[in-house]
CSV table of N, CA and C in Angstrom, one decimal:
chain,number,residue,atom,x,y,z
A,235,MET,N,-5.4,-13.7,-2.0
A,235,MET,CA,-4.8,-14.4,-0.9
A,235,MET,C,-3.4,-14.9,-1.3
A,236,PHE,N,-3.3,-15.3,-2.6
A,236,PHE,CA,-2.0,-15.8,-3.1
A,236,PHE,C,-1.0,-14.8,-3.5
A,237,LEU,N,-1.5,-13.6,-3.7
A,237,LEU,CA,-0.6,-12.5,-4.1
A,237,LEU,C,-0.1,-11.7,-2.9
A,238,THR,N,1.1,-11.3,-2.9
A,238,THR,CA,1.5,-10.4,-1.8
A,238,THR,C,1.0,-9.0,-2.0
A,239,ALA,N,1.0,-8.2,-1.0
A,239,ALA,CA,0.5,-6.9,-1.1
A,239,ALA,C,1.2,-6.0,-2.1
A,240,PRO,N,2.6,-6.1,-2.2
A,240,PRO,CA,3.2,-5.2,-3.2
A,240,PRO,C,2.9,-5.6,-4.6
A,241,ALA,N,2.5,-6.8,-4.9
A,241,ALA,CA,2.0,-7.2,-6.2
A,241,ALA,C,0.7,-6.5,-6.6
A,242,LEU,N,0.0,-6.0,-5.6
A,242,LEU,CA,-1.3,-5.4,-5.9
A,242,LEU,C,-1.2,-3.9,-6.0
A,243,LEU,N,0.0,-3.3,-5.8
A,243,LEU,CA,0.2,-1.9,-5.8
A,243,LEU,C,-0.3,-1.2,-7.2
A,244,VAL,N,0.2,-1.7,-8.3
A,244,VAL,CA,-0.1,-1.1,-9.6
A,244,VAL,C,-1.6,-1.3,-9.9
A,245,PRO,N,-2.2,-2.5,-9.8
A,245,PRO,CA,-3.6,-2.5,-10.1
A,245,PRO,C,-4.5,-1.7,-9.2
A,246,VAL,N,-4.2,-1.6,-7.9
A,246,VAL,CA,-4.9,-0.7,-7.0
A,246,VAL,C,-4.8,0.7,-7.4
A,247,PHE,N,-3.5,1.1,-7.7
A,247,PHE,CA,-3.3,2.5,-8.2
A,247,PHE,C,-4.1,2.8,-9.4
A,248,ILE,N,-4.2,1.9,-10.4
A,248,ILE,CA,-4.9,2.2,-11.6
A,248,ILE,C,-6.4,2.3,-11.3
A,249,ILE,N,-6.9,1.4,-10.4
A,249,ILE,CA,-8.3,1.5,-10.0
A,249,ILE,C,-8.6,2.8,-9.3
A,250,ALA,N,-7.8,3.2,-8.4
A,250,ALA,CA,-8.0,4.5,-7.7
A,250,ALA,C,-7.9,5.7,-8.6
A,251,ARG,N,-7.0,5.6,-9.5
A,251,ARG,CA,-6.9,6.7,-10.5
A,251,ARG,C,-8.1,6.8,-11.4
A,252,ASP,N,-8.6,5.7,-11.9
A,252,ASP,CA,-9.7,5.7,-12.8
A,252,ASP,C,-11.0,6.0,-12.1
A,253,THR,N,-11.1,5.7,-10.9
A,253,THR,CA,-12.3,6.0,-10.1
A,253,THR,C,-12.2,7.4,-9.4
A,254,GLU,N,-11.1,8.1,-9.6
A,254,GLU,CA,-10.8,9.4,-9.0
A,254,GLU,C,-10.8,9.3,-7.4
A,255,LEU,N,-10.3,8.2,-6.9
A,255,LEU,CA,-10.2,8.0,-5.5
A,255,LEU,C,-8.8,8.2,-4.9
A,256,LEU,N,-7.9,8.7,-5.7
A,256,LEU,CA,-6.5,9.0,-5.2
A,256,LEU,C,-6.7,10.1,-4.1
A,257,ASP,N,-5.9,10.0,-3.1
A,257,ASP,CA,-5.9,11.0,-2.0
A,257,ASP,C,-7.2,10.8,-1.2
A,258,SER,N,-7.8,9.6,-1.2
A,258,SER,CA,-9.0,9.4,-0.5
A,258,SER,C,-8.9,8.4,0.6
A,259,LEU,N,-9.3,8.8,1.8
A,259,LEU,CA,-9.3,7.8,2.9
A,259,LEU,C,-10.2,6.6,2.7
A,260,ALA,N,-11.3,6.8,1.9
A,260,ALA,CA,-12.2,5.7,1.6
A,260,ALA,C,-11.4,4.6,0.8
A,261,MET,N,-10.6,5.0,-0.1
A,261,MET,CA,-9.9,4.0,-0.9
A,261,MET,C,-8.8,3.3,0.0
A,262,LEU,N,-8.2,4.1,0.8
A,262,LEU,CA,-7.1,3.5,1.7
A,262,LEU,C,-7.8,2.6,2.7
A,263,THR,N,-8.9,2.9,3.2
A,263,THR,CA,-9.6,2.0,4.1
A,263,THR,C,-10.0,0.7,3.4
A,264,GLY,N,-10.5,0.8,2.1
A,264,GLY,CA,-10.9,-0.4,1.3
A,264,GLY,C,-9.7,-1.2,1.1
A,265,VAL,N,-8.5,-0.6,0.8
A,265,VAL,CA,-7.3,-1.4,0.6
A,265,VAL,C,-6.9,-2.1,1.9
A,266,TYR,N,-7.0,-1.5,3.1
A,266,TYR,CA,-6.7,-2.1,4.3
A,266,TYR,C,-7.6,-3.3,4.6
A,267,PHE,N,-8.9,-3.2,4.3
A,267,PHE,CA,-9.8,-4.3,4.4
A,267,PHE,C,-9.4,-5.4,3.4
A,268,MET,N,-9.0,-5.1,2.2
A,268,MET,CA,-8.5,-6.0,1.2
A,268,MET,C,-7.3,-6.8,1.7
A,269,ILE,N,-6.4,-6.1,2.4
A,269,ILE,CA,-5.2,-6.8,2.9
A,269,ILE,C,-5.5,-7.7,4.1
A,270,THR,N,-6.3,-7.2,5.0
A,270,THR,CA,-6.4,-7.9,6.3
A,270,THR,C,-7.6,-8.9,6.3
A,271,LEU,N,-8.6,-8.7,5.5
A,271,LEU,CA,-9.8,-9.6,5.5
A,271,LEU,C,-9.5,-11.1,5.2
A,272,PRO,N,-8.7,-11.4,4.2
A,272,PRO,CA,-8.4,-12.8,3.9
A,272,PRO,C,-7.7,-13.5,5.1
A,273,PHE,N,-6.7,-12.8,5.7
A,273,PHE,CA,-6.1,-13.4,6.9
A,273,PHE,C,-7.0,-13.6,8.0
A,274,THR,N,-7.9,-12.6,8.2
A,274,THR,CA,-8.9,-12.7,9.3
A,274,THR,C,-9.8,-13.8,9.1
A,275,ILE,N,-10.3,-14.0,7.9
A,275,ILE,CA,-11.3,-15.1,7.6
A,275,ILE,C,-10.6,-16.4,7.8
A,276,VAL,N,-9.4,-16.6,7.3
A,276,VAL,CA,-8.8,-17.9,7.5
A,276,VAL,C,-8.5,-18.2,8.9
A,277,THR,N,-8.0,-17.2,9.7
A,277,THR,CA,-7.7,-17.4,11.1
A,277,THR,C,-8.9,-17.7,11.9
A,278,LEU,N,-10.0,-16.9,11.7
A,278,LEU,CA,-11.2,-17.1,12.5
A,278,LEU,C,-11.9,-18.4,12.2
A,279,ARG,N,-11.7,-18.9,11.0
A,279,ARG,CA,-12.4,-20.2,10.6
A,279,ARG,C,-11.8,-21.3,11.5
A,280,GLY,N,-10.6,-21.3,11.8
A,280,GLY,CA,-10.0,-22.2,12.8
A,280,GLY,C,-10.6,-22.2,14.1
A,281,PHE,N,-10.8,-20.9,14.6
A,281,PHE,CA,-11.4,-20.7,15.9
A,281,PHE,C,-12.9,-21.2,15.9
A,282,LEU,N,-13.6,-20.9,14.9
A,282,LEU,CA,-15.0,-21.3,14.8
A,282,LEU,C,-15.1,-22.8,14.7
A,283,ALA,N,-14.2,-23.4,14.0
A,283,ALA,CA,-14.3,-24.9,13.8
A,283,ALA,C,-14.0,-25.6,15.1
A,284,ALA,N,-13.3,-25.0,16.0
A,284,ALA,CA,-12.9,-25.6,17.3
A,284,ALA,C,-14.0,-25.6,18.3
A,285,ILE,N,-15.1,-24.8,18.0
A,285,ILE,CA,-16.2,-24.7,19.0
A,285,ILE,C,-17.2,-25.8,18.6
A,286,PRO,N,-17.4,-26.7,19.5
A,286,PRO,CA,-18.4,-27.8,19.2
A,286,PRO,C,-19.8,-27.3,19.0
A,287,PRO,N,-20.5,-27.7,18.0
A,287,PRO,CA,-21.9,-27.3,17.8
A,287,PRO,C,-22.8,-27.8,18.9
A,288,GLU,N,-22.4,-28.9,19.6
A,288,GLU,CA,-23.2,-29.4,20.6
A,288,GLU,C,-23.4,-28.5,21.8
A,289,LEU,N,-22.5,-27.6,22.0
A,289,LEU,CA,-22.6,-26.6,23.1
A,289,LEU,C,-23.8,-25.6,22.8
A,290,GLU,N,-23.8,-25.2,21.5
A,290,GLU,CA,-24.9,-24.3,21.1
A,290,GLU,C,-26.3,-25.0,21.2
A,291,GLU,N,-26.3,-26.3,20.7
A,291,GLU,CA,-27.5,-27.1,20.8
A,291,GLU,C,-28.0,-27.3,22.2
A,292,ALA,N,-27.0,-27.5,23.1
A,292,ALA,CA,-27.4,-27.7,24.5
A,292,ALA,C,-28.0,-26.4,25.1
A,293,ALA,N,-27.5,-25.3,24.7
A,293,ALA,CA,-28.1,-24.0,25.1
A,293,ALA,C,-29.5,-23.8,24.6
A,294,LEU,N,-29.7,-24.2,23.3
A,294,LEU,CA,-31.0,-24.1,22.7
A,294,LEU,C,-32.0,-25.1,23.4
A,295,VAL,N,-31.6,-26.3,23.8
A,295,VAL,CA,-32.4,-27.2,24.5
A,295,VAL,C,-32.7,-26.6,25.9
A,296,ASP,N,-31.8,-25.9,26.5
A,296,ASP,CA,-32.0,-25.4,27.9
A,296,ASP,C,-32.9,-24.1,27.9
A,297,GLY,N,-33.3,-23.7,26.7
A,297,GLY,CA,-34.3,-22.6,26.6
A,297,GLY,C,-33.7,-21.3,26.1
A,298,CYS,N,-32.5,-21.2,25.7
A,298,CYS,CA,-31.9,-20.0,25.1
A,298,CYS,C,-32.4,-19.9,23.6
A,299,GLY,N,-32.6,-18.7,23.2
A,299,GLY,CA,-32.8,-18.5,21.8
A,299,GLY,C,-31.5,-18.5,21.1
A,300,ARG,N,-31.5,-18.3,19.7
A,300,ARG,CA,-30.3,-18.3,19.0
A,300,ARG,C,-29.4,-17.2,19.4
A,301,SER,N,-29.9,-16.0,19.5
A,301,SER,CA,-29.0,-14.9,19.9
A,301,SER,C,-28.5,-15.0,21.3
A,302,ALA,N,-29.3,-15.5,22.3
A,302,ALA,CA,-28.8,-15.7,23.6
A,302,ALA,C,-27.8,-16.9,23.7
A,303,ALA,N,-28.0,-17.9,22.9
A,303,ALA,CA,-27.0,-19.0,22.9
A,303,ALA,C,-25.7,-18.5,22.3
A,304,PHE,N,-25.7,-17.6,21.3
A,304,PHE,CA,-24.5,-17.1,20.8
A,304,PHE,C,-23.8,-16.2,21.8
A,305,ARG,N,-24.6,-15.3,22.4
A,305,ARG,CA,-24.1,-14.3,23.3
A,305,ARG,C,-23.5,-15.0,24.6
A,306,ARG,N,-24.2,-16.1,25.1
A,306,ARG,CA,-23.8,-16.6,26.4
A,306,ARG,C,-22.8,-17.8,26.2
A,307,VAL,N,-22.8,-18.5,25.1
A,307,VAL,CA,-22.0,-19.7,25.0
A,307,VAL,C,-20.9,-19.6,23.9
A,308,VAL,N,-21.3,-19.2,22.7
A,308,VAL,CA,-20.4,-19.2,21.6
A,308,VAL,C,-19.4,-18.0,21.7
A,309,PHE,N,-19.9,-16.9,21.9
A,309,PHE,CA,-19.1,-15.7,21.9
A,309,PHE,C,-18.0,-15.7,23.0
A,310,PRO,N,-18.3,-16.2,24.2
A,310,PRO,CA,-17.2,-16.3,25.2
A,310,PRO,C,-16.1,-17.3,24.8
A,311,LEU,N,-16.4,-18.3,24.0
A,311,LEU,CA,-15.4,-19.3,23.5
A,311,LEU,C,-14.7,-18.7,22.3
A,312,LEU,N,-15.3,-17.8,21.6
A,312,LEU,CA,-14.7,-17.2,20.4
A,312,LEU,C,-13.9,-16.0,20.7
A,313,ALA,N,-14.1,-15.4,21.9
A,313,ALA,CA,-13.5,-14.1,22.3
A,313,ALA,C,-12.0,-14.2,22.2
A,314,PRO,N,-11.3,-15.2,22.6
A,314,PRO,CA,-9.8,-15.2,22.5
A,314,PRO,C,-9.4,-15.2,21.0
A,315,GLY,N,-10.1,-15.9,20.2
A,315,GLY,CA,-9.7,-15.8,18.7
A,315,GLY,C,-10.0,-14.5,18.1
A,316,LEU,N,-11.1,-13.9,18.5
A,316,LEU,CA,-11.4,-12.5,18.0
A,316,LEU,C,-10.3,-11.5,18.5
A,317,MET,N,-9.9,-11.6,19.7
A,317,MET,CA,-8.9,-10.7,20.2
A,317,MET,C,-7.5,-10.9,19.5
A,318,ALA,N,-7.1,-12.2,19.3
A,318,ALA,CA,-5.8,-12.4,18.7
A,318,ALA,C,-5.9,-12.0,17.2
A,319,THR,N,-7.0,-12.3,16.5
A,319,THR,CA,-7.1,-11.9,15.1
A,319,THR,C,-7.2,-10.4,14.9
A,320,SER,N,-7.9,-9.8,15.8
A,320,SER,CA,-8.0,-8.3,15.7
A,320,SER,C,-6.7,-7.6,16.0
A,321,LEU,N,-5.9,-8.2,16.9
A,321,LEU,CA,-4.6,-7.6,17.2
A,321,LEU,C,-3.7,-7.8,15.9
A,322,PHE,N,-3.7,-8.9,15.3
A,322,PHE,CA,-2.8,-9.1,14.1
A,322,PHE,C,-3.3,-8.2,13.0
A,323,GLY,N,-4.6,-8.1,12.8
A,323,GLY,CA,-5.1,-7.2,11.8
A,323,GLY,C,-4.8,-5.8,12.0
A,324,PHE,N,-4.9,-5.4,13.3
A,324,PHE,CA,-4.5,-4.0,13.6
A,324,PHE,C,-3.0,-3.7,13.4
A,325,ILE,N,-2.2,-4.6,13.8
A,325,ILE,CA,-0.7,-4.4,13.5
A,325,ILE,C,-0.4,-4.4,12.0
A,326,THR,N,-1.1,-5.2,11.3
A,326,THR,CA,-0.8,-5.2,9.8
A,326,THR,C,-1.2,-3.9,9.2
A,327,ALA,N,-2.4,-3.4,9.6
A,327,ALA,CA,-2.8,-2.1,9.0
A,327,ALA,C,-2.0,-0.9,9.6
A,328,TRP,N,-1.6,-1.0,10.8
A,328,TRP,CA,-0.8,0.0,11.5
A,328,TRP,C,0.5,0.2,10.9
A,329,ASN,N,1.2,-0.9,10.5
A,329,ASN,CA,2.5,-0.8,10.0
A,329,ASN,C,2.6,-0.7,8.4
A,330,GLU,N,1.4,-0.6,7.8
A,330,GLU,CA,1.4,-0.6,6.3
A,330,GLU,C,2.0,0.7,5.8
A,331,PHE,N,2.9,0.6,4.8
A,331,PHE,CA,3.6,1.8,4.3
A,331,PHE,C,3.4,2.0,2.8
A,332,ALA,N,3.4,1.0,2.0
A,332,ALA,CA,3.5,1.1,0.6
A,332,ALA,C,2.2,1.7,0.0
A,333,PHE,N,1.1,1.2,0.4
A,333,PHE,CA,-0.2,1.7,-0.2
A,333,PHE,C,-0.4,3.1,0.1
A,334,VAL,N,-0.1,3.6,1.3
A,334,VAL,CA,-0.2,5.0,1.6
A,334,VAL,C,0.7,5.9,0.7
A,335,ASN,N,1.9,5.4,0.5
A,335,ASN,CA,2.8,6.1,-0.3
A,335,ASN,C,2.3,6.2,-1.8
A,336,VAL,N,1.6,5.2,-2.2
A,336,VAL,CA,1.1,5.2,-3.6
A,336,VAL,C,-0.2,5.9,-3.8
A,337,LEU,N,-1.1,5.7,-2.8
A,337,LEU,CA,-2.5,6.2,-3.0
A,337,LEU,C,-2.7,7.6,-2.4
A,338,ILE,N,-2.0,8.1,-1.5
A,338,ILE,CA,-2.1,9.4,-0.9
A,338,ILE,C,-0.9,10.2,-1.5
A,339,ILE,N,-1.1,11.0,-2.5
A,339,ILE,CA,0.0,11.7,-3.2
A,339,ILE,C,0.1,13.1,-2.8
A,340,LYS,N,-1.0,13.8,-2.9
A,340,LYS,CA,-1.0,15.3,-2.7
A,340,LYS,C,-1.3,15.7,-1.3
A,341,ASP,N,-2.3,15.1,-0.6
A,341,ASP,CA,-2.7,15.6,0.6
A,341,ASP,C,-1.9,15.0,1.8
A,342,GLN,N,-0.9,15.8,2.3
A,342,GLN,CA,0.0,15.3,3.3
A,342,GLN,C,-0.7,15.0,4.6
A,343,ASP,N,-1.9,15.6,4.9
A,343,ASP,CA,-2.6,15.5,6.1
A,343,ASP,C,-3.2,14.1,6.3
A,344,LYS,N,-3.4,13.4,5.1
A,344,LYS,CA,-4.1,12.1,5.2
A,344,LYS,C,-3.1,10.9,5.2
A,345,ARG,N,-1.8,11.2,5.3
A,345,ARG,CA,-0.8,10.2,5.4
A,345,ARG,C,-0.7,9.6,6.8
A,346,THR,N,-0.4,8.3,6.8
A,346,THR,CA,-0.4,7.6,8.1
A,346,THR,C,1.0,7.8,8.8
A,347,LEU,N,1.0,7.3,10.0
A,347,LEU,CA,2.2,7.5,10.8
A,347,LEU,C,3.5,6.9,10.2
A,348,PRO,N,3.5,5.7,9.6
A,348,PRO,CA,4.7,5.2,9.0
A,348,PRO,C,5.3,6.1,8.0
A,349,VAL,N,4.4,6.7,7.2
A,349,VAL,CA,4.9,7.6,6.1
A,349,VAL,C,5.4,8.9,6.7
A,350,TRP,N,4.7,9.4,7.8
A,350,TRP,CA,5.1,10.6,8.5
A,350,TRP,C,6.5,10.3,9.1
A,351,LEU,N,6.7,9.1,9.6
A,351,LEU,CA,8.0,8.8,10.3
A,351,LEU,C,9.1,8.9,9.2
A,352,SER,N,8.8,8.5,8.0
A,352,SER,CA,9.9,8.6,7.0
A,352,SER,C,10.2,10.0,6.5
A,353,SER,N,9.5,11.0,7.0
A,353,SER,CA,9.7,12.3,6.5
A,353,SER,C,10.8,13.0,7.3
A,354,PHE,N,11.4,12.4,8.2
A,354,PHE,CA,12.5,13.0,9.0
A,354,PHE,C,13.8,13.0,8.3
A,355,ARG,N,13.8,12.7,7.0
A,355,ARG,CA,15.0,12.7,6.2
A,355,ARG,C,15.0,14.0,5.4
A,356,ASP,N,16.2,14.6,5.2
A,356,ASP,CA,16.3,15.8,4.3
A,356,ASP,C,17.6,15.6,3.5
A,357,VAL,N,18.0,16.7,2.8
A,357,VAL,CA,19.2,16.6,2.0
A,357,VAL,C,20.5,16.4,2.8
A,358,PHE,N,20.4,16.8,4.1
A,358,PHE,CA,21.6,16.7,4.9
A,358,PHE,C,21.7,15.4,5.7
A,359,GLY,N,20.7,14.5,5.6
A,359,GLY,CA,20.7,13.2,6.2
A,359,GLY,C,19.5,13.0,7.0
A,360,THR,N,19.6,12.2,8.0
A,360,THR,CA,18.4,11.8,8.8
A,360,THR,C,18.6,12.4,10.2
A,361,ASP,N,17.6,13.0,10.7
A,361,ASP,CA,17.6,13.5,12.1
A,361,ASP,C,17.2,12.4,13.0
A,362,TRP,N,18.3,11.7,13.5
A,362,TRP,CA,18.0,10.4,14.2
A,362,TRP,C,17.4,10.7,15.6
A,363,GLY,N,17.6,11.8,16.2
A,363,GLY,CA,17.0,12.0,17.5
A,363,GLY,C,15.5,12.1,17.4
A,364,ALA,N,15.1,13.0,16.4
A,364,ALA,CA,13.6,13.1,16.2
A,364,ALA,C,13.0,11.8,15.6
A,365,THR,N,13.7,11.1,14.8
A,365,THR,CA,13.2,9.8,14.3
A,365,THR,C,13.0,8.8,15.4
A,366,MET,N,13.9,8.7,16.3
A,366,MET,CA,13.8,7.7,17.4
A,366,MET,C,12.6,8.2,18.4
A,367,ALA,N,12.5,9.5,18.6
A,367,ALA,CA,11.4,9.9,19.5
A,367,ALA,C,10.1,9.7,18.8
A,368,ALA,N,10.0,10.0,17.6
A,368,ALA,CA,8.7,9.7,16.8
A,368,ALA,C,8.4,8.3,16.7
A,369,ALA,N,9.5,7.4,16.5
A,369,ALA,CA,9.2,6.0,16.5
A,369,ALA,C,8.7,5.4,17.8
A,370,SER,N,9.2,6.0,18.9
A,370,SER,CA,8.8,5.5,20.2
A,370,SER,C,7.3,5.9,20.4
A,371,LEU,N,6.9,7.1,20.0
A,371,LEU,CA,5.5,7.5,20.1
A,371,LEU,C,4.6,6.7,19.1
A,372,PHE,N,5.2,6.4,17.9
A,372,PHE,CA,4.5,5.6,16.9
A,372,PHE,C,4.2,4.2,17.5
A,373,ALA,N,5.1,3.6,18.2
A,373,ALA,CA,4.9,2.2,18.7
A,373,ALA,C,4.0,2.2,19.9
A,374,LEU,N,3.8,3.3,20.6
A,374,LEU,CA,3.0,3.3,21.8
A,374,LEU,C,1.6,2.8,21.7
A,375,PRO,N,0.8,3.2,20.7
A,375,PRO,CA,-0.6,2.7,20.7
A,375,PRO,C,-0.6,1.2,20.4
A,376,ALA,N,0.2,0.7,19.6
A,376,ALA,CA,0.3,-0.8,19.3
A,376,ALA,C,0.7,-1.5,20.6
A,377,LEU,N,1.7,-1.0,21.3
A,377,LEU,CA,2.1,-1.6,22.6
A,377,LEU,C,1.0,-1.6,23.6
A,378,LEU,N,0.3,-0.5,23.7
A,378,LEU,CA,-0.8,-0.4,24.7
A,378,LEU,C,-1.9,-1.4,24.4
A,379,LEU,N,-2.2,-1.5,23.1
A,379,LEU,CA,-3.3,-2.4,22.7
A,379,LEU,C,-2.8,-3.9,23.0
A,380,PHE,N,-1.6,-4.2,22.7
A,380,PHE,CA,-1.1,-5.5,23.0
A,380,PHE,C,-1.1,-5.8,24.5
A,381,LEU,N,-0.7,-4.8,25.3
A,381,LEU,CA,-0.7,-5.0,26.7
A,381,LEU,C,-2.1,-5.2,27.3
A,382,PHE,N,-3.0,-4.5,26.7
A,382,PHE,CA,-4.4,-4.7,27.1
A,382,PHE,C,-5.0,-6.0,26.7
A,383,LEU,N,-4.6,-6.6,25.6
A,383,LEU,CA,-5.1,-7.8,25.1
A,383,LEU,C,-4.2,-9.0,25.3
A,384,GLN,N,-3.1,-8.9,26.0
A,384,GLN,CA,-2.2,-10.0,26.1
A,384,GLN,C,-2.7,-11.3,26.7
A,385,ARG,N,-3.6,-11.2,27.7
A,385,ARG,CA,-4.2,-12.4,28.3
A,385,ARG,C,-4.9,-13.2,27.2
A,386,ARG,N,-5.7,-12.5,26.4
A,386,ARG,CA,-6.5,-13.2,25.4
A,386,ARG,C,-5.7,-13.7,24.2
A,387,VAL,N,-4.6,-13.0,23.9
A,387,VAL,CA,-3.8,-13.3,22.8
A,387,VAL,C,-3.1,-14.7,23.0
A,388,GLY,N,-2.6,-14.9,24.1
A,388,GLY,CA,-1.9,-16.2,24.4
A,388,GLY,C,-2.8,-17.4,24.2
A,389,THR,N,-4.0,-17.3,24.8
A,389,THR,CA,-5.0,-18.4,24.6
A,389,THR,C,-5.6,-18.4,23.2
A,390,GLY,N,-5.7,-17.2,22.6
A,390,GLY,CA,-6.3,-17.2,21.3
A,390,GLY,C,-5.4,-17.7,20.2
A,391,MET,N,-4.1,-17.6,20.3
A,391,MET,CA,-3.2,-18.1,19.3
A,391,MET,C,-3.1,-19.6,19.3
A,392,THR,N,-3.4,-20.3,20.4
A,392,THR,CA,-3.3,-21.7,20.4
A,392,THR,C,-4.7,-22.3,20.3
A,393,ALA,N,-5.8,-21.6,20.6
A,393,ALA,CA,-7.1,-22.2,20.6
A,393,ALA,C,-7.6,-22.6,19.2
A,394,GLY,N,-7.2,-21.8,18.2
A,394,GLY,CA,-7.7,-22.1,16.9
A,394,GLY,C,-6.7,-23.0,16.1
A,395,ALA,N,-5.6,-23.5,16.7
A,395,ALA,CA,-4.6,-24.2,16.0
A,395,ALA,C,-5.2,-25.6,15.5
A,396,VAL,N,-4.6,-26.1,14.4
A,396,VAL,CA,-5.1,-27.4,13.9
A,396,VAL,C,-4.6,-28.4,14.8
A,397,LYS,N,-5.5,-29.3,15.2
A,397,LYS,CA,-5.1,-30.4,16.2
A,397,LYS,C,-5.0,-31.7,15.4
A,398,GLY,N,-3.9,-32.4,15.6
A,398,GLY,CA,-3.6,-33.6,14.8
A,398,GLY,C,-3.8,-34.9,15.6
């Protein structure tokens, strides 16, 4: 949590090399979890702490079981936080560039879109028309996800904030 992602490049590369997981999507997926999971845990902890336990206890007294109390009471209150946190985690993994460049060396088909976008350079310069068209297509899934979740994100960003 205290180290930035670029500080982890060399150790992760050595681990991937020693375990023969270079050019492996499994290793890349593990690295994405390693990057986004601490942020997700810290952020969701604020949302969970904001939900009063008395609401779940009241549902239990009213006859709900634990799973029904979670599904009917806790989860609807936690949904904005889950949406906001998942959106931030998605954008973090979507825009990641360095680990793909380090871990996926030979197999060009396993490279992600940011690395593919950087391939529009050649010895003569950058093909700016193709780069801008590809960048627009690259941003489209993140934009669509944000537009789909925008109602929840606004309430989710403030719902888990520390209250003083």
